[in-house]
PDB file of C-alpha atoms in Angstrom:
ATOM      1  CA  MET A 697      -0.052  -0.048  -0.051  1.00 93.00           C
ATOM      2  CA  LEU A 698       1.211   3.531  -0.777  1.00 92.00           C
ATOM      3  CA  SER A 699       1.306   5.524   2.326  1.00 94.00           C
ATOM      4  CA  PHE A 700       2.332   9.150   2.731  1.00 93.00           C
ATOM      5  CA  THR A 701       1.647  12.407   4.584  1.00 95.00           C
ATOM      6  CA  PRO A 702       0.162  15.278   2.632  1.00 93.00           C
ATOM      7  CA  GLN A 703       3.406  17.185   2.891  1.00 93.00           C
ATOM      8  CA  GLU A 704       5.232  14.615   0.867  1.00 93.00           C
ATOM      9  CA  PHE A 705       3.545  15.378  -2.391  1.00 93.00           C
ATOM     10  CA  SER A 706       2.946  18.584  -4.286  1.00 94.00           C
ATOM     11  CA  THR A 707      -0.466  20.232  -3.926  1.00 93.00           C
ATOM     12  CA  ALA A 708      -1.334  19.329  -7.406  1.00 92.00           C
ATOM     13  CA  LYS A 709      -0.562  15.601  -6.926  1.00 94.00           C
ATOM     14  CA  LEU A 710      -2.403  15.513  -3.563  1.00 94.00           C
ATOM     15  CA  HIS A 711      -5.330  17.335  -5.205  1.00 91.00           C
ATOM     16  CA  SER A 712      -5.500  14.539  -7.888  1.00 93.00           C
ATOM     17  CA  TYR A 713      -5.386  11.723  -5.252  1.00 94.00           C
ATOM     18  CA  LEU A 714      -8.122  13.445  -3.226  1.00 94.00           C
ATOM     19  CA  LEU A 715     -10.467  14.069  -6.167  1.00 93.00           C
ATOM     20  CA  SER A 716     -10.051  10.470  -7.465  1.00 93.00           C
ATOM     21  CA  ALA A 717     -10.553   8.957  -3.984  1.00 95.00           C
ATOM     22  CA  VAL A 718     -13.556  10.898  -2.759  1.00 94.00           C
ATOM     23  CA  ALA A 719     -15.743  10.351  -5.818  1.00 92.00           C
ATOM     24  CA  PRO A 720     -18.296  10.702  -7.269  1.00 94.00           C
ATOM     25  CA  ARG A 721     -19.245  14.036  -5.927  1.00 96.00           C
ATOM     26  CA  PRO A 722     -22.489  16.025  -6.608  1.00 97.00           C
ATOM     27  CA  ILE A 723     -22.072  19.173  -8.611  1.00 98.00           C
ATOM     28  CA  ALA A 724     -23.271  22.657  -7.582  1.00 98.00           C
ATOM     29  CA  PHE A 725     -23.980  24.551 -10.677  1.00 98.00           C
ATOM     30  CA  ALA A 726     -23.685  27.994  -9.028  1.00 98.00           C
ATOM     31  CA  SER A 727     -25.144  31.146 -10.480  1.00 98.00           C
ATOM     32  CA  THR A 728     -24.171  34.517  -8.954  1.00 98.00           C
ATOM     33  CA  ILE A 729     -24.019  38.122  -9.923  1.00 97.00           C
ATOM     34  CA  ASP A 730     -21.283  40.609  -9.313  1.00 95.00           C
ATOM     35  CA  ALA A 731     -21.649  43.964  -7.602  1.00 92.00           C
ATOM     36  CA  ASP A 732     -22.687  45.555 -10.940  1.00 93.00           C
ATOM     37  CA  GLY A 733     -25.355  42.899 -11.548  1.00 94.00           C
ATOM     38  CA  LYS A 734     -23.420  40.908 -14.187  1.00 95.00           C
ATOM     39  CA  PRO A 735     -24.258  37.211 -14.170  1.00 97.00           C
ATOM     40  CA  ASN A 736     -21.763  34.390 -13.610  1.00 96.00           C
ATOM     41  CA  LEU A 737     -22.188  30.651 -13.833  1.00 97.00           C
ATOM     42  CA  SER A 738     -19.783  27.932 -12.724  1.00 97.00           C
ATOM     43  CA  PRO A 739     -19.787  24.244 -11.530  1.00 97.00           C
ATOM     44  CA  PHE A 740     -18.235  23.028  -8.290  1.00 97.00           C
ATOM     45  CA  SER A 741     -17.914  19.516  -7.069  1.00 96.00           C
ATOM     46  CA  PHE A 742     -16.880  20.307  -3.475  1.00 97.00           C
ATOM     47  CA  PHE A 743     -20.614  20.399  -2.533  1.00 98.00           C
ATOM     48  CA  ASN A 744     -23.287  18.698  -0.554  1.00 98.00           C
ATOM     49  CA  VAL A 745     -26.403  19.292   1.573  1.00 98.00           C
ATOM     50  CA  PHE A 746     -25.774  19.454   5.365  1.00 97.00           C
ATOM     51  CA  SER A 747     -29.043  20.316   7.055  1.00 98.00           C
ATOM     52  CA  ALA A 748     -32.824  20.157   6.343  1.00 98.00           C
ATOM     53  CA  ASN A 749     -33.964  22.495   9.168  1.00 98.00           C
ATOM     54  CA  PRO A 750     -32.661  25.027   8.357  1.00 98.00           C
ATOM     55  CA  PRO A 751     -32.020  23.776   4.714  1.00 98.00           C
ATOM     56  CA  ILE A 752     -28.303  24.284   4.309  1.00 98.00           C
ATOM     57  CA  LEU A 753     -26.013  23.617   1.294  1.00 98.00           C
ATOM     58  CA  ILE A 754     -22.283  24.112   1.281  1.00 98.00           C
ATOM     59  CA  PHE A 755     -20.034  24.319  -1.631  1.00 98.00           C
ATOM     60  CA  SER A 756     -16.335  25.398  -2.008  1.00 98.00           C
ATOM     61  CA  PRO A 757     -14.792  27.415  -4.743  1.00 96.00           C
ATOM     62  CA  ALA A 758     -11.190  26.477  -3.871  1.00 93.00           C
ATOM     63  CA  ARG A 759      -8.166  28.589  -4.710  1.00 92.00           C
ATOM     64  CA  ARG A 760      -6.718  27.571  -7.980  1.00 92.00           C
ATOM     65  CA  VAL A 761      -3.836  25.059  -7.426  1.00 90.00           C
ATOM     66  CA  ARG A 762      -1.773  26.314 -10.450  1.00 88.00           C
ATOM     67  CA  ASP A 763      -1.630  30.017  -9.500  1.00 91.00           C
ATOM     68  CA  ASN A 764      -3.452  30.562  -6.187  1.00 90.00           C
ATOM     69  CA  THR A 765      -6.074  32.915  -7.759  1.00 89.00           C
ATOM     70  CA  ILE A 766      -9.646  32.958  -6.585  1.00 88.00           C
ATOM     71  CA  LYS A 767     -12.793  32.422  -8.637  1.00 92.00           C
ATOM     72  CA  HIS A 768     -15.449  34.999  -9.660  1.00 94.00           C
ATOM     73  CA  THR A 769     -18.068  32.950  -7.843  1.00 96.00           C
ATOM     74  CA  LEU A 770     -16.324  33.525  -4.529  1.00 97.00           C
ATOM     75  CA  VAL A 771     -15.883  37.309  -5.163  1.00 96.00           C
ATOM     76  CA  ASN A 772     -19.581  37.556  -6.126  1.00 97.00           C
ATOM     77  CA  ALA A 773     -20.842  35.572  -3.176  1.00 98.00           C
ATOM     78  CA  GLU A 774     -18.816  37.722  -0.825  1.00 97.00           C
ATOM     79  CA  ALA A 775     -20.128  40.884  -2.475  1.00 97.00           C
ATOM     80  CA  THR A 776     -23.824  40.008  -2.758  1.00 97.00           C
ATOM     81  CA  LYS A 777     -24.443  37.177  -0.235  1.00 98.00           C
ATOM     82  CA  GLU A 778     -26.717  35.399  -2.755  1.00 98.00           C
ATOM     83  CA  VAL A 779     -26.380  32.318  -5.094  1.00 98.00           C
ATOM     84  CA  VAL A 780     -28.559  29.904  -6.928  1.00 98.00           C
ATOM     85  CA  ILE A 781     -27.514  26.305  -6.890  1.00 98.00           C
ATOM     86  CA  ASN A 782     -28.881  24.309  -9.914  1.00 98.00           C
ATOM     87  CA  VAL A 783     -28.365  20.551 -10.085  1.00 98.00           C
ATOM     88  CA  VAL A 784     -26.746  19.052 -13.264  1.00 98.00           C
ATOM     89  CA  ASN A 785     -28.459  16.227 -15.097  1.00 97.00           C
ATOM     90  CA  TYR A 786     -27.177  14.347 -18.145  1.00 96.00           C
ATOM     91  CA  ASP A 787     -29.014  16.594 -20.603  1.00 96.00           C
ATOM     92  CA  ILE A 788     -26.893  19.602 -19.744  1.00 97.00           C
ATOM     93  CA  VAL A 789     -23.500  18.032 -18.695  1.00 96.00           C
ATOM     94  CA  GLN A 790     -21.572  19.162 -21.852  1.00 95.00           C
ATOM     95  CA  GLN A 791     -22.889  22.753 -21.444  1.00 97.00           C
ATOM     96  CA  MET A 792     -21.934  22.549 -17.749  1.00 96.00           C
ATOM     97  CA  SER A 793     -18.399  21.514 -18.690  1.00 94.00           C
ATOM     98  CA  LEU A 794     -18.058  24.247 -21.263  1.00 94.00           C
ATOM     99  CA  SER A 795     -19.174  26.918 -18.580  1.00 94.00           C
ATOM    100  CA  SER A 796     -16.150  25.847 -16.523  1.00 92.00           C
ATOM    101  CA  THR A 797     -13.886  27.375 -19.037  1.00 89.00           C
ATOM    102  CA  GLU A 798     -12.072  30.367 -17.453  1.00 86.00           C
ATOM    103  CA  TYR A 799     -13.562  33.226 -19.409  1.00 89.00           C
ATOM    104  CA  PRO A 800     -12.637  36.672 -18.418  1.00 87.00           C
ATOM    105  CA  GLU A 801     -14.552  38.556 -15.776  1.00 84.00           C
ATOM    106  CA  GLY A 802     -17.715  39.980 -17.145  1.00 85.00           C
ATOM    107  CA  VAL A 803     -18.225  37.262 -19.724  1.00 91.00           C
ATOM    108  CA  ASN A 804     -21.678  35.636 -19.401  1.00 95.00           C
ATOM    109  CA  GLU A 805     -21.249  31.894 -19.067  1.00 96.00           C
ATOM    110  CA  PHE A 806     -25.003  31.444 -19.518  1.00 97.00           C
ATOM    111  CA  GLU A 807     -24.502  32.670 -23.145  1.00 96.00           C
ATOM    112  CA  LYS A 808     -21.262  30.935 -23.722  1.00 95.00           C
ATOM    113  CA  ALA A 809     -22.777  27.563 -22.651  1.00 96.00           C
ATOM    114  CA  GLY A 810     -26.103  28.199 -24.459  1.00 96.00           C
ATOM    115  CA  LEU A 811     -28.173  28.003 -21.264  1.00 98.00           C
ATOM    116  CA  THR A 812     -31.226  30.121 -20.425  1.00 97.00           C
ATOM    117  CA  MET A 813     -31.247  32.694 -17.680  1.00 98.00           C
ATOM    118  CA  LEU A 814     -34.445  32.395 -15.599  1.00 98.00           C
ATOM    119  CA  LYS A 815     -35.325  35.183 -13.132  1.00 98.00           C
ATOM    120  CA  SER A 816     -35.343  34.040  -9.507  1.00 98.00           C
ATOM    121  CA  ASP A 817     -38.158  34.878  -7.190  1.00 98.00           C
ATOM    122  CA  VAL A 818     -36.352  35.785  -4.022  1.00 98.00           C
ATOM    123  CA  VAL A 819     -32.603  36.390  -4.970  1.00 98.00           C
ATOM    124  CA  LYS A 820     -31.025  38.352  -7.720  1.00 98.00           C
ATOM    125  CA  PRO A 821     -28.861  35.663  -9.376  1.00 98.00           C
ATOM    126  CA  PHE A 822     -30.587  33.980 -12.241  1.00 98.00           C
ATOM    127  CA  ARG A 823     -31.586  30.307 -12.318  1.00 98.00           C
ATOM    128  CA  VAL A 824     -30.469  27.808 -15.059  1.00 98.00           C
ATOM    129  CA  ALA A 825     -33.880  27.190 -16.800  1.00 98.00           C
ATOM    130  CA  GLU A 826     -32.732  23.810 -18.184  1.00 98.00           C
ATOM    131  CA  SER A 827     -31.789  22.472 -14.706  1.00 98.00           C
ATOM    132  CA  PRO A 828     -34.497  20.171 -13.197  1.00 98.00           C
ATOM    133  CA  VAL A 829     -33.888  21.433  -9.754  1.00 98.00           C
ATOM    134  CA  GLN A 830     -32.986  25.028  -8.821  1.00 98.00           C
ATOM    135  CA  MET A 831     -32.359  26.249  -5.304  1.00 98.00           C
ATOM    136  CA  GLU A 832     -32.388  30.030  -4.476  1.00 98.00           C
ATOM    137  CA  CYS A 833     -30.079  30.673  -1.582  1.00 98.00           C
ATOM    138  CA  LYS A 834     -28.908  33.420   0.862  1.00 98.00           C
ATOM    139  CA  VAL A 835     -25.197  33.089   1.876  1.00 98.00           C
ATOM    140  CA  ASN A 836     -25.103  32.810   5.669  1.00 98.00           C
ATOM    141  CA  GLN A 837     -21.356  32.557   6.093  1.00 98.00           C
ATOM    142  CA  ILE A 838     -18.120  31.978   4.136  1.00 98.00           C
ATOM    143  CA  VAL A 839     -15.332  30.182   5.868  1.00 98.00           C
ATOM    144  CA  HIS A 840     -11.835  30.578   4.301  1.00 97.00           C
ATOM    145  CA  LEU A 841      -9.725  27.496   4.970  1.00 96.00           C
ATOM    146  CA  GLY A 842      -6.412  29.054   4.054  1.00 95.00           C
ATOM    147  CA  GLU A 843      -4.492  31.455   1.811  1.00 94.00           C
ATOM    148  CA  ASN A 844      -2.403  28.956  -0.096  1.00 93.00           C
ATOM    149  CA  ALA A 845      -3.078  27.404  -3.495  1.00 91.00           C
ATOM    150  CA  GLY A 846      -5.760  24.656  -3.220  1.00 92.00           C
ATOM    151  CA  ALA A 847      -7.277  26.160  -0.057  1.00 94.00           C
ATOM    152  CA  GLY A 848     -11.107  25.918   0.097  1.00 95.00           C
ATOM    153  CA  ASN A 849     -13.701  28.503   0.841  1.00 97.00           C
ATOM    154  CA  LEU A 850     -16.859  27.137   2.289  1.00 98.00           C
ATOM    155  CA  ILE A 851     -19.934  29.040   1.120  1.00 98.00           C
ATOM    156  CA  ILE A 852     -22.627  28.091   3.613  1.00 98.00           C
ATOM    157  CA  CYS A 853     -25.981  28.724   1.896  1.00 98.00           C
ATOM    158  CA  GLU A 854     -29.513  28.632   3.182  1.00 98.00           C
ATOM    159  CA  VAL A 855     -32.184  27.653   0.707  1.00 98.00           C
ATOM    160  CA  VAL A 856     -34.949  30.262   0.570  1.00 98.00           C
ATOM    161  CA  LYS A 857     -36.920  28.912  -2.315  1.00 98.00           C
ATOM    162  CA  MET A 858     -36.677  25.594  -4.271  1.00 98.00           C
ATOM    163  CA  HIS A 859     -37.960  24.801  -7.775  1.00 98.00           C
ATOM    164  CA  VAL A 860     -38.471  21.238  -9.048  1.00 98.00           C
ATOM    165  CA  SER A 861     -39.509  20.423 -12.556  1.00 98.00           C
ATOM    166  CA  GLU A 862     -42.686  18.255 -12.640  1.00 97.00           C
ATOM    167  CA  ASP A 863     -41.045  16.215 -15.249  1.00 97.00           C
ATOM    168  CA  VAL A 864     -38.869  14.588 -12.674  1.00 97.00           C
ATOM    169  CA  LEU A 865     -41.636  13.741 -10.118  1.00 97.00           C
ATOM    170  CA  ASP A 866     -43.309  10.419  -9.712  1.00 95.00           C
ATOM    171  CA  GLU A 867     -47.078   9.899  -9.043  1.00 96.00           C
ATOM    172  CA  ASN A 868     -46.655  10.700  -5.489  1.00 96.00           C
ATOM    173  CA  GLY A 869     -44.909  13.971  -5.953  1.00 96.00           C
ATOM    174  CA  ALA A 870     -41.465  12.727  -4.946  1.00 96.00           C
ATOM    175  CA  ILE A 871     -38.381  13.066  -7.139  1.00 97.00           C
ATOM    176  CA  ASP A 872     -37.840  10.030  -9.269  1.00 96.00           C
ATOM    177  CA  GLN A 873     -34.124   9.383  -9.377  1.00 94.00           C
ATOM    178  CA  ASN A 874     -34.252   7.794 -12.798  1.00 94.00           C
ATOM    179  CA  LYS A 875     -36.048  10.765 -14.225  1.00 96.00           C
ATOM    180  CA  LEU A 876     -33.795  13.218 -12.557  1.00 96.00           C
ATOM    181  CA  ASP A 877     -30.772  11.529 -14.235  1.00 96.00           C
ATOM    182  CA  LEU A 878     -28.135  13.297 -12.124  1.00 97.00           C
ATOM    183  CA  VAL A 879     -24.444  13.579 -13.053  1.00 97.00           C
ATOM    184  CA  SER A 880     -21.617  13.668 -10.585  1.00 97.00           C
ATOM    185  CA  ARG A 881     -17.815  14.435 -10.714  1.00 95.00           C
ATOM    186  CA  ALA A 882     -14.902  12.083 -10.186  1.00 94.00           C
ATOM    187  CA  GLY A 883     -11.246  12.416 -10.715  1.00 92.00           C
ATOM    188  CA  GLY A 884      -9.436  13.416 -13.939  1.00 90.00           C
ATOM    189  CA  SER A 885     -11.845  13.657 -16.827  1.00 90.00           C
ATOM    190  CA  TYR A 886     -14.326  11.272 -15.264  1.00 92.00           C
ATOM    191  CA  TYR A 887     -18.024  11.853 -14.448  1.00 94.00           C
ATOM    192  CA  SER A 888     -20.687   9.427 -13.243  1.00 95.00           C
ATOM    193  CA  ARG A 889     -24.190   9.256 -14.532  1.00 94.00           C
ATOM    194  CA  ALA A 890     -26.301   8.130 -11.555  1.00 88.00           C
ATOM    195  CA  LYS A 891     -28.252   5.509 -13.495  1.00 85.00           C
ATOM    196  CA  SER A 892     -25.547   4.108 -15.720  1.00 85.00           C
ATOM    197  CA  GLY A 893     -21.937   4.743 -14.265  1.00 84.00           C
ATOM    198  CA  PHE A 894     -18.849   6.401 -15.383  1.00 83.00           C
ATOM    199  CA  PHE A 895     -18.080   8.258 -18.607  1.00 86.00           C
ATOM    200  CA  GLU A 896     -15.373  10.751 -19.677  1.00 86.00           C
ATOM    201  CA  ILE A 897     -15.610  14.386 -20.786  1.00 84.00           C
ATOM    202  CA  PRO A 898     -12.375  15.949 -22.020  1.00 79.00           C
ATOM    203  CA  LYS A 899     -11.437  18.864 -19.822  1.00 76.00           C
ATOM    204  CA  PRO A 900     -12.389  22.230 -21.269  1.00 73.00           C
ATOM    205  CA  LEU A 901      -9.740  24.019 -23.096  1.00 64.00           C
ATOM    206  CA  SER A 902      -7.070  25.859 -21.148  1.00 65.00           C
ATOM    207  CA  THR A 903      -7.513  28.548 -23.736  1.00 68.00           C
ATOM    208  CA  LEU A 904     -11.088  29.688 -24.547  1.00 83.00           C
ATOM    209  CA  GLY A 905     -13.734  27.837 -26.454  1.00 88.00           C
ATOM    210  CA  ILE A 906     -15.706  29.891 -28.956  1.00 92.00           C
ATOM    211  CA  GLY A 907     -18.940  29.184 -26.888  1.00 93.00           C
ATOM    212  CA  VAL A 908     -22.436  28.194 -27.966  1.00 95.00           C
ATOM    213  CA  ASP A 909     -23.230  31.927 -28.470  1.00 94.00           C
ATOM    214  CA  ALA A 910     -20.670  32.042 -31.355  1.00 93.00           C
ATOM    215  CA  LEU A 911     -22.378  29.138 -33.255  1.00 93.00           C
ATOM    216  CA  PRO A 912     -24.278  30.056 -36.437  1.00 92.00           C
ATOM    217  CA  LYS A 913     -28.001  30.637 -35.735  1.00 93.00           C
ATOM    218  CA  ALA A 914     -29.051  27.582 -37.835  1.00 93.00           C
ATOM    219  CA  ILE A 915     -26.856  25.279 -35.565  1.00 94.00           C
ATOM    220  CA  ARG A 916     -27.993  26.923 -32.310  1.00 94.00           C
ATOM    221  CA  GLU A 917     -31.681  26.560 -33.229  1.00 93.00           C
ATOM    222  CA  SER A 918     -31.260  23.050 -34.678  1.00 95.00           C
ATOM    223  CA  ALA A 919     -34.175  20.750 -34.045  1.00 94.00           C
ATOM    224  CA  ILE A 920     -31.749  17.804 -34.073  1.00 95.00           C
ATOM    225  CA  LEU A 921     -28.641  18.892 -32.171  1.00 96.00           C
ATOM    226  CA  THR A 922     -29.159  18.746 -28.340  1.00 96.00           C
ATOM    227  CA  GLY A 923     -27.756  21.187 -25.656  1.00 95.00           C
ATOM    228  CA  ASN A 924     -24.931  18.689 -25.030  1.00 94.00           C
ATOM    229  CA  ASP A 925     -24.177  18.640 -28.834  1.00 95.00           C
ATOM    230  CA  LEU A 926     -23.912  22.383 -28.821  1.00 95.00           C
ATOM    231  CA  GLY A 927     -21.692  22.335 -25.763  1.00 94.00           C
ATOM    232  CA  LEU A 928     -19.270  20.035 -27.505  1.00 93.00           C
ATOM    233  CA  LEU A 929     -19.306  22.248 -30.713  1.00 94.00           C
ATOM    234  CA  GLY A 930     -18.732  25.335 -28.666  1.00 94.00           C
ATOM    235  CA  ASN A 931     -15.672  23.910 -26.847  1.00 92.00           C
ATOM    236  CA  VAL A 932     -13.286  24.460 -29.732  1.00 92.00           C
ATOM    237  CA  GLU A 933     -10.765  27.283 -30.036  1.00 90.00           C
ATOM    238  CA  ASN A 934     -10.822  27.462 -33.835  1.00 88.00           C
ATOM    239  CA  LEU A 935     -12.964  26.093 -36.625  1.00 90.00           C
ATOM    240  CA  PRO A 936     -11.591  23.706 -39.297  1.00 91.00           C
ATOM    241  CA  GLU A 937      -9.800  25.471 -42.158  1.00 90.00           C
ATOM    242  CA  GLU A 938     -11.566  25.779 -45.536  1.00 90.00           C
ATOM    243  CA  ASN A 939      -9.291  23.393 -47.436  1.00 90.00           C
ATOM    244  CA  SER A 940      -9.722  20.648 -44.896  1.00 91.00           C
ATOM    245  CA  ILE A 941     -13.574  21.160 -45.005  1.00 88.00           C
ATOM    246  CA  GLN A 942     -13.558  20.843 -48.756  1.00 89.00           C
ATOM    247  CA  ALA A 943     -11.501  17.697 -48.673  1.00 87.00           C
ATOM    248  CA  PHE A 944     -13.742  16.165 -46.033  1.00 88.00           C
ATOM    249  CA  LYS A 945     -16.889  17.186 -48.124  1.00 84.00           C
ATOM    250  CA  ASN A 946     -15.534  15.381 -51.199  1.00 85.00           C
ATOM    251  CA  GLN A 947     -14.449  12.360 -49.299  1.00 87.00           C
ATOM    252  CA  HIS A 948     -17.775  11.758 -47.618  1.00 83.00           C
ATOM    253  CA  ASN A 949     -19.964  12.941 -50.562  1.00 84.00           C
ATOM    254  CA  LEU A 950     -21.831  15.649 -48.608  1.00 82.00           C
ATOM    255  CA  SER A 951     -22.760  17.973 -51.443  1.00 81.00           C
ATOM    256  CA  SER A 952     -26.276  16.559 -51.855  1.00 85.00           C
ATOM    257  CA  LEU A 953     -27.154  16.500 -48.163  1.00 85.00           C
ATOM    258  CA  SER A 954     -29.862  18.737 -46.823  1.00 90.00           C
ATOM    259  CA  THR A 955     -29.326  20.835 -43.724  1.00 91.00           C
ATOM    260  CA  GLU A 956     -31.302  18.344 -41.679  1.00 93.00           C
ATOM    261  CA  GLN A 957     -29.221  15.476 -43.035  1.00 91.00           C
ATOM    262  CA  LYS A 958     -26.036  17.367 -42.263  1.00 92.00           C
ATOM    263  CA  HIS A 959     -27.222  17.887 -38.662  1.00 96.00           C
ATOM    264  CA  LYS A 960     -27.957  14.258 -38.218  1.00 94.00           C
ATOM    265  CA  LYS A 961     -24.556  13.184 -39.627  1.00 92.00           C
ATOM    266  CA  ALA A 962     -22.809  15.773 -37.344  1.00 93.00           C
ATOM    267  CA  LYS A 963     -24.855  14.345 -34.439  1.00 94.00           C
ATOM    268  CA  ASP A 964     -23.466  10.922 -35.249  1.00 92.00           C
ATOM    269  CA  PHE A 965     -19.914  12.145 -35.133  1.00 92.00           C
ATOM    270  CA  LEU A 966     -20.592  13.903 -31.905  1.00 93.00           C
ATOM    271  CA  SER A 967     -21.796  10.722 -30.313  1.00 91.00           C
ATOM    272  CA  TYR A 968     -18.214   9.469 -30.736  1.00 86.00           C
ATOM    273  CA  SER A 969     -16.830  12.791 -29.524  1.00 88.00           C
ATOM    274  CA  ASP A 970     -15.436  13.479 -32.915  1.00 92.00           C
ATOM    275  CA  VAL A 971     -16.089  17.169 -32.758  1.00 93.00           C
ATOM    276  CA  GLU A 972     -13.704  18.135 -35.742  1.00 93.00           C
ATOM    277  CA  SER A 973     -15.599  15.931 -38.139  1.00 93.00           C
ATOM    278  CA  ALA A 974     -18.943  17.154 -36.911  1.00 94.00           C
ATOM    279  CA  TRP A 975     -17.828  20.760 -37.596  1.00 93.00           C
ATOM    280  CA  LYS A 976     -16.611  19.795 -41.111  1.00 93.00           C
ATOM    281  CA  VAL A 977     -20.016  18.319 -41.856  1.00 92.00           C
ATOM    282  CA  LEU A 978     -21.869  21.472 -40.562  1.00 93.00           C
ATOM    283  CA  LEU A 979     -19.614  23.835 -42.508  1.00 91.00           C
ATOM    284  CA  SER A 980     -19.590  21.814 -45.716  1.00 89.00           C
TER     285      SER A 980
END
């Protein structure tokens, strides 16, 4: 057995061990606003429910391991003392992943991820309309666990209003776990789908994906491509070059395909995570 004290490893290596060992973890898809009212959306897997009376959730935007910077969510929660915690189901997992890209301050991750801002009833941050459960919260306390890279910041939230989609309820009004279809986080690039086990999502680009908001309107409004498909398409830094698109078009005989057929073919490529080929079909 490998045995060690935390001090024997770098923070990055210890962080990797911890995230792989304590898994899968539920995901808090946290929506906040800054002091000027600009929205922010980001996922956190240091998260759970800790009390029902009062109803308390705690999540932790940790200081970044690589450079010890803090996240916009933490700054916003400290400034406004409000947050909405949205749950992540399989239908929005790719869009959630795209939203975790570190866009500059002021960029609206709702737009980048192609998710809908839904006005809250009690707090100012917006809800994620596509999430099946949304919890409006007041921030009761923030506990800073340290000043070094990797240190957590516990945001202790009290639920002041909860919204549950009727689509995930059973005949008795209880949440049906199969209908809810939650996704959780594990180590590395692994996630777990509650009803079917582990799967992988490549980590978002260390640079910036173009975002769902940059996709052509015909693609964004496709009746065939899902939100997850759009999330994959938006998580690229550059589109294929024209010469490679033309060669792909000739190789696969795409000239006679209708827009609907191209979207179906692109969806097939996306099902195998072949995003580049999907883009070549769509741009052909």
